[in-house]
PDB file of C-alpha atoms and ligand atoms in Angstrom:
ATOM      1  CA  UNK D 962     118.172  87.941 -63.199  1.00 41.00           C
ATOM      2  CA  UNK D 963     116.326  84.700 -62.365  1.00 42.00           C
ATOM      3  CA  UNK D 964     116.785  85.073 -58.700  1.00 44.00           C
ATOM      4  CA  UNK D 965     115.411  88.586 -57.767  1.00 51.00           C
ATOM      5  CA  UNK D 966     115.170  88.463 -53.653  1.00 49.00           C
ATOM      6  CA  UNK D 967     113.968  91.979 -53.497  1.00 54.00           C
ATOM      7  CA  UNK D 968     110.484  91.215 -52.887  1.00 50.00           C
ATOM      8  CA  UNK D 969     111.329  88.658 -49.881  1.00 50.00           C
ATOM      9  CA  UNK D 970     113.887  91.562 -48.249  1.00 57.00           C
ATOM     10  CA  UNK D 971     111.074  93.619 -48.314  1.00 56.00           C
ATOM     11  CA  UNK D 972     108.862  91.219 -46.574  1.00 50.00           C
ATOM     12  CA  UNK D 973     111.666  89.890 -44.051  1.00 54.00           C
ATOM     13  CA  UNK D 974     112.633  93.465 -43.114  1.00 54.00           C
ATOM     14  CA  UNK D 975     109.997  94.529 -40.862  1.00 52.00           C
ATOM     15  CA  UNK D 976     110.198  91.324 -39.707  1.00 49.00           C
ATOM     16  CA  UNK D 977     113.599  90.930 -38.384  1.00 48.00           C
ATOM     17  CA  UNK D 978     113.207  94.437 -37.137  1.00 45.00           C
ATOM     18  CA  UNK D 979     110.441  93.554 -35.075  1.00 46.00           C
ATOM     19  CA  UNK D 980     111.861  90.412 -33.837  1.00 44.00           C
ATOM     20  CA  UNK D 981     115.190  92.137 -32.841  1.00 44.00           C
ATOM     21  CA  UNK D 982     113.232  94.398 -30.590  1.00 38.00           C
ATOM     22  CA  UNK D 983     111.255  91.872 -29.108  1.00 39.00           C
ATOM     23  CA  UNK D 984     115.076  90.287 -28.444  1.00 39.00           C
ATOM     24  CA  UNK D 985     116.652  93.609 -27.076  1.00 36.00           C
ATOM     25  CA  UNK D 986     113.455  94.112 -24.585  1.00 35.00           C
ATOM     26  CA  UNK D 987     113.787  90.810 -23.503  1.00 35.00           C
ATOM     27  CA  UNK D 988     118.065  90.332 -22.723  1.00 35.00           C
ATOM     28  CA  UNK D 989     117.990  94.085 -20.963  1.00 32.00           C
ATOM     29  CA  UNK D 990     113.672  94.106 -19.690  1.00 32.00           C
ATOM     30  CA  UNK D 991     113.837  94.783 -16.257  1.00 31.00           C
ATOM     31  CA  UNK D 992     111.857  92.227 -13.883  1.00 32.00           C
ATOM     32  CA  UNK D 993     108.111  93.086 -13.147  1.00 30.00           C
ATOM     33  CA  UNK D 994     109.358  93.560  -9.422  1.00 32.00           C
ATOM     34  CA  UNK D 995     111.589  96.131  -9.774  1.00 33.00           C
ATOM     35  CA  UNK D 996     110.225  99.764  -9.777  1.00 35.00           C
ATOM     36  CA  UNK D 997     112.058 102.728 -11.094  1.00 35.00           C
ATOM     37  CA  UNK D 998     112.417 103.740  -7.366  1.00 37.00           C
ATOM     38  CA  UNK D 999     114.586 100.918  -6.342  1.00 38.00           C
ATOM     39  CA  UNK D1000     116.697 101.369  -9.329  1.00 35.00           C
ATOM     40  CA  UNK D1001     117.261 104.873  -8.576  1.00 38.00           C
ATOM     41  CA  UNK D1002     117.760 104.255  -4.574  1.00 49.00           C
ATOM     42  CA  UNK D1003     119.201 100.937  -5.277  1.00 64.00           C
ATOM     43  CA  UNK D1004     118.163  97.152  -3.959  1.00 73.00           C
ATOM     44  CA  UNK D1005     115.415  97.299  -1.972  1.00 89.00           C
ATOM     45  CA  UNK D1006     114.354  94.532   0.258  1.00 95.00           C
ATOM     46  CA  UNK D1007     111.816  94.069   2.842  1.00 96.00           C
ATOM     47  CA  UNK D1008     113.339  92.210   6.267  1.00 97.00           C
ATOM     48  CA  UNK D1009     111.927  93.219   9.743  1.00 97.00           C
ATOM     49  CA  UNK D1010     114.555  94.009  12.495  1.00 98.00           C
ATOM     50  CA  UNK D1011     113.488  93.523  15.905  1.00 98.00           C
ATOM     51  CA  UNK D1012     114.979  95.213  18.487  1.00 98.00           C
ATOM     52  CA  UNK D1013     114.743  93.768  22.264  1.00 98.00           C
ATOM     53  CA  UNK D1014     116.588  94.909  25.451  1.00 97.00           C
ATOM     54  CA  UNK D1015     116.135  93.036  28.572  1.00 96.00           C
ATOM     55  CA  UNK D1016     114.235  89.660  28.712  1.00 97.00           C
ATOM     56  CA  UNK D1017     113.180  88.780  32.309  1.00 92.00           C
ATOM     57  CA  UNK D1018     111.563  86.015  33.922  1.00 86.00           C
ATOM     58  CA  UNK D1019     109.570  88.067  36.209  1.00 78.00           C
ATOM     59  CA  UNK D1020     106.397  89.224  34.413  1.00 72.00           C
ATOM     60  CA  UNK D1021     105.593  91.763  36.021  1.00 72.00           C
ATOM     61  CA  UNK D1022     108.706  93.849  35.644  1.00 74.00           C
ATOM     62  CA  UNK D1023     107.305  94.228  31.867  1.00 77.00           C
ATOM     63  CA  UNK D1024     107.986  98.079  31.010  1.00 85.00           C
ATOM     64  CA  UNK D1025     109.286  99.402  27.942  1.00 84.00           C
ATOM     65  CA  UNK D1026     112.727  98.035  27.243  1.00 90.00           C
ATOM     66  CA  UNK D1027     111.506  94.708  29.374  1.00 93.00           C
ATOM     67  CA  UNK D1028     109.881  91.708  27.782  1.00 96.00           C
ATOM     68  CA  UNK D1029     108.681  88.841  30.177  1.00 95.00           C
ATOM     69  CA  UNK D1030     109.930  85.205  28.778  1.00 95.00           C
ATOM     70  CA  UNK D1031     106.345  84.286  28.471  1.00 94.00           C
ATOM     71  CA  UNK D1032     105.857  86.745  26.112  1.00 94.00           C
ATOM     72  CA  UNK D1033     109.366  86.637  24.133  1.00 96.00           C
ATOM     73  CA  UNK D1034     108.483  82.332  24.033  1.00 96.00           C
ATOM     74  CA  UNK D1035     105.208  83.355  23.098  1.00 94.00           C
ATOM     75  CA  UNK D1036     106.814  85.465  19.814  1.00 96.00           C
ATOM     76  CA  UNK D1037     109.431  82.900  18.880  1.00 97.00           C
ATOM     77  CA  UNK D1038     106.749  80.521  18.545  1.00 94.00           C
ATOM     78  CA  UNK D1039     104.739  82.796  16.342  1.00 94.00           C
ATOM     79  CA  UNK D1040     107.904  83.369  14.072  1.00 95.00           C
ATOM     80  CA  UNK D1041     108.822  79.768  13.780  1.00 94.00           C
ATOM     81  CA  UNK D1042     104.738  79.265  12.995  1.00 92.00           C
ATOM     82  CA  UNK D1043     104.950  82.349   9.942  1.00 92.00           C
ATOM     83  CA  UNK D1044     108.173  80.581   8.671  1.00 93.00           C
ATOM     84  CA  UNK D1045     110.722  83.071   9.634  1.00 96.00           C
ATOM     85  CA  UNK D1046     114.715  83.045   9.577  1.00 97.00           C
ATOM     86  CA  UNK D1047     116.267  84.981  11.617  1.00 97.00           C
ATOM     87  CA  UNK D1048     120.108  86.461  10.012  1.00 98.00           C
ATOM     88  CA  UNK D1049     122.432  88.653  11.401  1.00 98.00           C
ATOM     89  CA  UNK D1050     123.005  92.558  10.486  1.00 98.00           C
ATOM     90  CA  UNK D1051     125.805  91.305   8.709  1.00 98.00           C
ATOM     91  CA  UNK D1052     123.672  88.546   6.692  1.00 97.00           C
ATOM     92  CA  UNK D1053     121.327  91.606   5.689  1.00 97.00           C
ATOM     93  CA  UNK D1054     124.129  94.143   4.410  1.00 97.00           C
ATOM     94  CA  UNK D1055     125.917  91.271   2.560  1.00 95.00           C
ATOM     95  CA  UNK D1056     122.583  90.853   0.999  1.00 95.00           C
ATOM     96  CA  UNK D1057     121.938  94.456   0.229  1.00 94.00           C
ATOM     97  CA  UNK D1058     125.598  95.543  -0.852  1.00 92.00           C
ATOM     98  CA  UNK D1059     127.092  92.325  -2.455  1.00 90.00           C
ATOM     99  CA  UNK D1060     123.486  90.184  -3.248  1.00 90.00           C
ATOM    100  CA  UNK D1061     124.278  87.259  -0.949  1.00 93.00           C
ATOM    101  CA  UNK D1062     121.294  85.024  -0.567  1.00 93.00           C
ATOM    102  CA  UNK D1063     118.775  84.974   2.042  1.00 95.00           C
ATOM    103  CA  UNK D1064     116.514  82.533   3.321  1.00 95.00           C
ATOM    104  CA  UNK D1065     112.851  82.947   2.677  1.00 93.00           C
ATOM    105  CA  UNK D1066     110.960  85.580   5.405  1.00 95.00           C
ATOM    106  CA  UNK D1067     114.331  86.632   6.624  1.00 97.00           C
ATOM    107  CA  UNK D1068     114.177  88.667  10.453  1.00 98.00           C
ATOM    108  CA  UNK D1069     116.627  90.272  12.302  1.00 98.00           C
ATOM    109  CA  UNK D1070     116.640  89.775  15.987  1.00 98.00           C
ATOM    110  CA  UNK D1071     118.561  92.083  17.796  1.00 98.00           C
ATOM    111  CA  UNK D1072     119.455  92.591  21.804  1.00 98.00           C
ATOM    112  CA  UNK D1073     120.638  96.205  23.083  1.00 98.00           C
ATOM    113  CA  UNK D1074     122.703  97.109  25.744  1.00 98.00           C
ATOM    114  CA  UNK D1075     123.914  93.457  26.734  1.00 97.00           C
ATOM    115  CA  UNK D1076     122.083  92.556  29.688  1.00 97.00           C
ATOM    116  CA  UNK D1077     123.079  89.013  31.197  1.00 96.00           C
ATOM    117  CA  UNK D1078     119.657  88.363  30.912  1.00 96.00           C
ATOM    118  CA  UNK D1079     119.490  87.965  26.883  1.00 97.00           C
ATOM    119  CA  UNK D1080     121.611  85.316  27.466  1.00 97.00           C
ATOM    120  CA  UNK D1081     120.221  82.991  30.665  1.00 97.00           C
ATOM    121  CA  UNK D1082     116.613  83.880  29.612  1.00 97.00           C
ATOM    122  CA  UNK D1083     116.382  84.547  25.643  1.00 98.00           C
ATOM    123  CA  UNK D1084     119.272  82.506  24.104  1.00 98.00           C
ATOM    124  CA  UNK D1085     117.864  79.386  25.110  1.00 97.00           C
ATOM    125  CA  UNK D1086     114.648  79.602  23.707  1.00 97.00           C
ATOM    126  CA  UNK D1087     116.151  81.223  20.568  1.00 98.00           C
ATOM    127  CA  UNK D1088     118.667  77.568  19.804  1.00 96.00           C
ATOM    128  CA  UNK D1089     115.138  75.408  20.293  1.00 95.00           C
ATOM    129  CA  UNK D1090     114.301  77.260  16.947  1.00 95.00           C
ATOM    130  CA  UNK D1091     117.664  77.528  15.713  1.00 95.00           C
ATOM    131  CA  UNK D1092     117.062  81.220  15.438  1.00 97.00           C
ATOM    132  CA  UNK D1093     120.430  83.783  15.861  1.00 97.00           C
ATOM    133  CA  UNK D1094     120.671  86.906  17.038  1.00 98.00           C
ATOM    134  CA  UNK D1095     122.791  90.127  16.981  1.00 98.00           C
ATOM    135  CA  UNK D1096     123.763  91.813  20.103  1.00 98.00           C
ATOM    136  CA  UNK D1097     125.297  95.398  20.860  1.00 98.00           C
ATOM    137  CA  UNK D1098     126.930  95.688  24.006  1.00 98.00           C
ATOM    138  CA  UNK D1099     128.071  98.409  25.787  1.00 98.00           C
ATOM    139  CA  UNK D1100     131.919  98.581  25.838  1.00 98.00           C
ATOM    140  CA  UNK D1101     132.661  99.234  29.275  1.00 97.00           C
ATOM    141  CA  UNK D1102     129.996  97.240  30.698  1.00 96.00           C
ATOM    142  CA  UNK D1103     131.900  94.626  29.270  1.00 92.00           C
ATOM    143  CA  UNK D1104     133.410  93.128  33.359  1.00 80.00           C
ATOM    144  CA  UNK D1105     130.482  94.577  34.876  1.00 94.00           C
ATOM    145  CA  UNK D1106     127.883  92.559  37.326  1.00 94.00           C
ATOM    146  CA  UNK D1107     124.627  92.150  35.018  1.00 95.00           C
ATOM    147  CA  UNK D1108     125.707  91.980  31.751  1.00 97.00           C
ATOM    148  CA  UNK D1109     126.929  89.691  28.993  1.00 97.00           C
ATOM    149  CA  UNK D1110     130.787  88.479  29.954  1.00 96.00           C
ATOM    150  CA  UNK D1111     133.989  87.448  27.146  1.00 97.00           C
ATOM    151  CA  UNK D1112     132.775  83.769  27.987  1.00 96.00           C
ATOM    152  CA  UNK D1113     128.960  83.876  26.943  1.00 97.00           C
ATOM    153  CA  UNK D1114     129.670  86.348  24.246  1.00 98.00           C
ATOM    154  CA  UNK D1115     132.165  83.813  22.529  1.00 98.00           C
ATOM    155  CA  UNK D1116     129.595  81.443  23.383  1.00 97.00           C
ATOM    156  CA  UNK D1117     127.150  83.113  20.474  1.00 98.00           C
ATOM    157  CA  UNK D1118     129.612  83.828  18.378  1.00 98.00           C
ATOM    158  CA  UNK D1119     130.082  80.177  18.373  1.00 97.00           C
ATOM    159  CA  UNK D1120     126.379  79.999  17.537  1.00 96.00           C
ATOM    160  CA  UNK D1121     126.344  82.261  14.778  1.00 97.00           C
ATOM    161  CA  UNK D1122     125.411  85.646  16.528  1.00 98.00           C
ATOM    162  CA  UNK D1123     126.930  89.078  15.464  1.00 98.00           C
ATOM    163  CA  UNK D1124     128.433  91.400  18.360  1.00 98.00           C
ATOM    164  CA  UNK D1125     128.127  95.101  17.456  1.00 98.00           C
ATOM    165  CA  UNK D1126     129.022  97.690  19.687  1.00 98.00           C
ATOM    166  CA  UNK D1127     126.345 100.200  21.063  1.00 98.00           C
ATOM    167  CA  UNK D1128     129.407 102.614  22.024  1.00 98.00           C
ATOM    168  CA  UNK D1129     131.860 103.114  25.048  1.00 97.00           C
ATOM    169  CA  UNK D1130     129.567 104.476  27.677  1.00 97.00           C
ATOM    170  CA  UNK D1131     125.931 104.837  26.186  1.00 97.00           C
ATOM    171  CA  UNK D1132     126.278 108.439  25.602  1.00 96.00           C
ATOM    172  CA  UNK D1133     123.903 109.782  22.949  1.00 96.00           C
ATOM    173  CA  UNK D1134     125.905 110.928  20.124  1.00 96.00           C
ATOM    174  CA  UNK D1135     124.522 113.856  18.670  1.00 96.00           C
ATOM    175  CA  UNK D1136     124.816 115.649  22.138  1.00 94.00           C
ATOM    176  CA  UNK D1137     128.413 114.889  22.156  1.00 90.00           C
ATOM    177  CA  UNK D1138     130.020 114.966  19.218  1.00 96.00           C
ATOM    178  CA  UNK D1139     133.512 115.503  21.051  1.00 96.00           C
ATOM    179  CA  UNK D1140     133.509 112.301  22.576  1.00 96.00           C
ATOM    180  CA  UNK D1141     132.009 111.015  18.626  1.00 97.00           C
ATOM    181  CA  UNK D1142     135.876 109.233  18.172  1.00 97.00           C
ATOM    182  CA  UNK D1143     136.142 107.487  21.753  1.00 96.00           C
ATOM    183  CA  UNK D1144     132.266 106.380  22.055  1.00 97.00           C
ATOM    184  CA  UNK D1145     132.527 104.785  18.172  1.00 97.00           C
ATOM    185  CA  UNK D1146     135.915 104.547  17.667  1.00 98.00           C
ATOM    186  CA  UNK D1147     137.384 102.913  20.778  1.00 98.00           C
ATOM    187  CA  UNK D1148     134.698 100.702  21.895  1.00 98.00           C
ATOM    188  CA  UNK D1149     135.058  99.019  18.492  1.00 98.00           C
ATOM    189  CA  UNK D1150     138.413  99.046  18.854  1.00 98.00           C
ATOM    190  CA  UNK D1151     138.229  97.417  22.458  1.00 98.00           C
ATOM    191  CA  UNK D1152     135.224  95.301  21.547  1.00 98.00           C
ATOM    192  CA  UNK D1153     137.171  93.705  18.785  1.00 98.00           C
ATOM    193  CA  UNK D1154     140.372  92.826  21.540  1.00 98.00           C
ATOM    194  CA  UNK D1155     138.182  91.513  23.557  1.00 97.00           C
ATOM    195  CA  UNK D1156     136.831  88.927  21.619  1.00 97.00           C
ATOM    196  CA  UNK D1157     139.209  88.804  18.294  1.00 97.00           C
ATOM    197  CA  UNK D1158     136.392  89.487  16.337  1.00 97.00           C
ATOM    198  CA  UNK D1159     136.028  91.936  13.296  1.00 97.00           C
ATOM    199  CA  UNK D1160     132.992  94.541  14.666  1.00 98.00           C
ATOM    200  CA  UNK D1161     130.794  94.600  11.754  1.00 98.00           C
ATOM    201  CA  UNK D1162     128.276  97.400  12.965  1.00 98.00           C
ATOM    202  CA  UNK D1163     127.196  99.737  15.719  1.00 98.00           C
ATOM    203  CA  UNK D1164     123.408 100.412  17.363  1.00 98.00           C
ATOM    204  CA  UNK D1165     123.467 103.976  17.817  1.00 98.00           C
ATOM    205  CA  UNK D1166     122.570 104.675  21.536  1.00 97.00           C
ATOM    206  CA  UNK D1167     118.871 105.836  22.129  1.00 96.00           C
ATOM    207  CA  UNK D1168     118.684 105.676  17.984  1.00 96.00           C
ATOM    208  CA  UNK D1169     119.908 108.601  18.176  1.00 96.00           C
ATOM    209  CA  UNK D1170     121.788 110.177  14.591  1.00 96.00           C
ATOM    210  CA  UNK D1171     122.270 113.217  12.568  1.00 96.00           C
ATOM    211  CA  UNK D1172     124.724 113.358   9.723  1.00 96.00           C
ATOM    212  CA  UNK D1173     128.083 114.227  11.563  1.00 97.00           C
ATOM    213  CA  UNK D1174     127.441 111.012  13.756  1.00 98.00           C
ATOM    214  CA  UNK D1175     126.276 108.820  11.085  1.00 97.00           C
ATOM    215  CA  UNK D1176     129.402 109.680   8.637  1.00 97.00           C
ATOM    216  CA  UNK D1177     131.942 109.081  11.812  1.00 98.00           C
ATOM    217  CA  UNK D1178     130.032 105.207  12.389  1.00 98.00           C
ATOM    218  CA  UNK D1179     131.192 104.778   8.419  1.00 97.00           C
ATOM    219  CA  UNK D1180     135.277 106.605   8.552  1.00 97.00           C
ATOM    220  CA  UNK D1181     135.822 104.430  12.004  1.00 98.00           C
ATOM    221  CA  UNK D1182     135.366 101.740  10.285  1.00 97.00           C
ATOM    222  CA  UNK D1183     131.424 100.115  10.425  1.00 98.00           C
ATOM    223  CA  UNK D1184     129.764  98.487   7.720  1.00 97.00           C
ATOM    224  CA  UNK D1185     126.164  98.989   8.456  1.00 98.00           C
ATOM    225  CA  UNK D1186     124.815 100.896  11.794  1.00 98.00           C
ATOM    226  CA  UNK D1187     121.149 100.435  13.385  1.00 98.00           C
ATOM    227  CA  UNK D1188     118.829 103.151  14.955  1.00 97.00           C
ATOM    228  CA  UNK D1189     114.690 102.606  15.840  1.00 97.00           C
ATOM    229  CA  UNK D1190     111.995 103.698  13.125  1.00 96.00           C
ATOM    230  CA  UNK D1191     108.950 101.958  11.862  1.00 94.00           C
ATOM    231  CA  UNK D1192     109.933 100.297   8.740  1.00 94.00           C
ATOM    232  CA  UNK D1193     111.340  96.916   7.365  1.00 96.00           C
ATOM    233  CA  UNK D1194     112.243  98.337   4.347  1.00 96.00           C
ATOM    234  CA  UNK D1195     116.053  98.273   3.280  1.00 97.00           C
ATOM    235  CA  UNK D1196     118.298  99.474   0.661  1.00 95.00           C
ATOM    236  CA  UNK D1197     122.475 100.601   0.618  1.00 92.00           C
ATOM    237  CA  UNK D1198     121.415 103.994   1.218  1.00 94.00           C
ATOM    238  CA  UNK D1199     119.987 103.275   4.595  1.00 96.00           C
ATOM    239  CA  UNK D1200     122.420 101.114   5.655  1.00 97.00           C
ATOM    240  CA  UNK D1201     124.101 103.771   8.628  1.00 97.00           C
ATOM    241  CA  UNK D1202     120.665 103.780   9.728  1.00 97.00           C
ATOM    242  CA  UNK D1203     118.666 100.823   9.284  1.00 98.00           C
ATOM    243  CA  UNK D1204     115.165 101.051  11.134  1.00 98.00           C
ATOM    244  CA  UNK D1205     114.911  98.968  13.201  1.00 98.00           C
ATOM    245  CA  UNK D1206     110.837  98.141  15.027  1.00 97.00           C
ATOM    246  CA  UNK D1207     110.946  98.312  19.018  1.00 97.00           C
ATOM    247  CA  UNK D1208     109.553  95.377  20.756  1.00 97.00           C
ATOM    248  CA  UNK D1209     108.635  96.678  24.174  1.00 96.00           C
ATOM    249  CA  UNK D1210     107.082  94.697  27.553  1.00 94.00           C
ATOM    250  CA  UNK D1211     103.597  93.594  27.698  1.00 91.00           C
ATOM    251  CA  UNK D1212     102.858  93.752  23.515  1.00 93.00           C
ATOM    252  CA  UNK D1213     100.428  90.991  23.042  1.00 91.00           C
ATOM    253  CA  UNK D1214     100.699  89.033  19.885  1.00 92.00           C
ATOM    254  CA  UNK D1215      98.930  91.600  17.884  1.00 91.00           C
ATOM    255  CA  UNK D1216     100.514  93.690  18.599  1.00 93.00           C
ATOM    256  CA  UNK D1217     103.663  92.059  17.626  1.00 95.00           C
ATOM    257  CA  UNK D1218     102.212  91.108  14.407  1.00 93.00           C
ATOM    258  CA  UNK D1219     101.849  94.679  13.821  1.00 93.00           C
ATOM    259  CA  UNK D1220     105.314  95.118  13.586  1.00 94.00           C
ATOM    260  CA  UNK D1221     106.156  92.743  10.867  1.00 93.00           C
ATOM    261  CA  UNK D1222     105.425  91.598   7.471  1.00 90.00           C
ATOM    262  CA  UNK D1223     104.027  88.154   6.633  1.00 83.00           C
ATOM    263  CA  UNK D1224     102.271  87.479   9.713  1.00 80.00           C
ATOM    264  CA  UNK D1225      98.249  86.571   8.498  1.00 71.00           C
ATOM    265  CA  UNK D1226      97.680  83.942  11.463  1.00 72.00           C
ATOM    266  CA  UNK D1227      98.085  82.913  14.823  1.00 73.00           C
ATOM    267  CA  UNK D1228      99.571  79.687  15.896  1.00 71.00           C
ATOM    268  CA  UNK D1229      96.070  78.030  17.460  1.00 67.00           C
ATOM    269  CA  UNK D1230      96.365  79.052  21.085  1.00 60.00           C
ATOM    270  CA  UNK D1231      95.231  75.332  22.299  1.00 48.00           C
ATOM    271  CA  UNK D1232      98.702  73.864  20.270  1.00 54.00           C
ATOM    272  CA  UNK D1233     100.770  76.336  22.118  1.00 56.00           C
ATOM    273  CA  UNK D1234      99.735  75.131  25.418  1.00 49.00           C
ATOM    274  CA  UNK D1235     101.538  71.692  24.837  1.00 51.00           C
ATOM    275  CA  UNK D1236     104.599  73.368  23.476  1.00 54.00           C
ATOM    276  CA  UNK D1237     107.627  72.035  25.571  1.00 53.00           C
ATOM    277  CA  UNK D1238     108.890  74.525  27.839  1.00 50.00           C
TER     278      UNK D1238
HETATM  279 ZN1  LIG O1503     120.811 101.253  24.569  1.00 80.32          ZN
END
């Protein structure tokens, strides 16, 4: 035969074999980022979530679950400065379960129990930044003196907040688990009638869980519940218990850094000064 290919088969194979692998690595590599731990625990994702109670203009009632506005104006400032954006609970489940987007250096900033006081004192230095929150109220507090009302809960929903519910009464749940149905149950249920909302998810009172607790949040009807640890790491199987860092009265801004990610410096002290109150 006068066109004998043999010998350039023989020098093509290896070739195309070795190109084809280089082609299968590349259409189903993994990216650098992802470690065999994620893919075996699923997405993982790194977004702090703050957790606040009261916020009171008197300074020196600073105590644990009491941040003085000085201090909480002090923080927003410094999380504008790093570049943060603050989502909802919902924003960061979407994200985890169904890969919505999020902004760069997401934060959570979340408000428990539903003291009036988030609202006069906190909100309004919160919409100077444009930054939302998420807050879990108490469901019958809901018509009491001293804490957030229908009207200025509407208000953030208006703005972009999530409502949760932090239960019926604030009982912990893994002392009760008889009153489990009413405390998660009902004050969803009543929460949502209240305001015609859909409740997305549920603070567990005193971040307190065990598994009984945690699987009743999930067949009443949450998407996502939040307790207190010291992590920012996320993924869908922590999403009935997503750790959430405690920002408590009289932390100095060190100490707030501490708690998050992304935080190498300090807005210059001297610039703060002529911040606008
Ligand atoms: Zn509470």
């Amino acid at each position: 035969m006068c066109c004998d290919f043999k010998w350039l088969e023989s020098v093509m194979k290896p070739f195309i074999v070795f190109v084809s692998i280089i082609l299968i690595f590349c259409l189903t590599g993994l990216p650098a980022e992802v470690s065999a731990e994620s893919l075996e625990k699923g997405r993982v994702v790194t977004v702090p979530i703050l957790l606040y109670h009261r916020i009171s203009s008197d300074s020196s009632a600073d105590s644990r679950y009491s941040v003085s506005v000085i201090d909480f104006k002090d923080q927003m400032e410094q999380l504008r400065y790093w570049g943060y954006s603050p989502i909802t609970i919902k924003d960061l489940v979407d994200h985890i379960n169904r890969g919505h987007s999020l902004p760069r250096r997401p934060i959570v900033i979340t408000f428990d129990d539903g003291y009036l006081d988030v609202f006069d004192n906190a909100v309004p230095i919160m919409e100077r930044y444009g930054f939302t929150g998420t807050v879990y109220i108490v469901a019958n507090r809901l018509n009491s003196d001293g804490f957030l009302q229908v009207e200025e809960l509407q208000e953030l929903l208006n703005h972009g907040w999530e409502v949760g519910s932090h239960g019926m009464t604030h009982t912990e749940l893994t002392q009760n688990h008889t009153l489990v149905r009413n405390e998660i149950l009902r004050s969803r249920l009543d929460i949502e009638d209240a305001l015609g909302i859909k409740v997305f998810s549920l603070a567990y009172p005193f971040g307190s869980l065990d598994i009984y607790v945690s699987s009743k949040v999930f067949d009443y009807g949450y998407r996502a519940a939040v307790g207190v640890g010291n992590i920012s790491n996320h993924s869908n199987g922590t999403v009935y218990n997503l750790s959430r860092r405690e920002v408590q009265g009289g932390f100095d801004l060190e100490a707030f850094a501490e708690l998050l990610p992304w935080t190498n410096h300090f807005l210059p002290s001297p610039l703060r000064k002529y911040l606008p109150d």
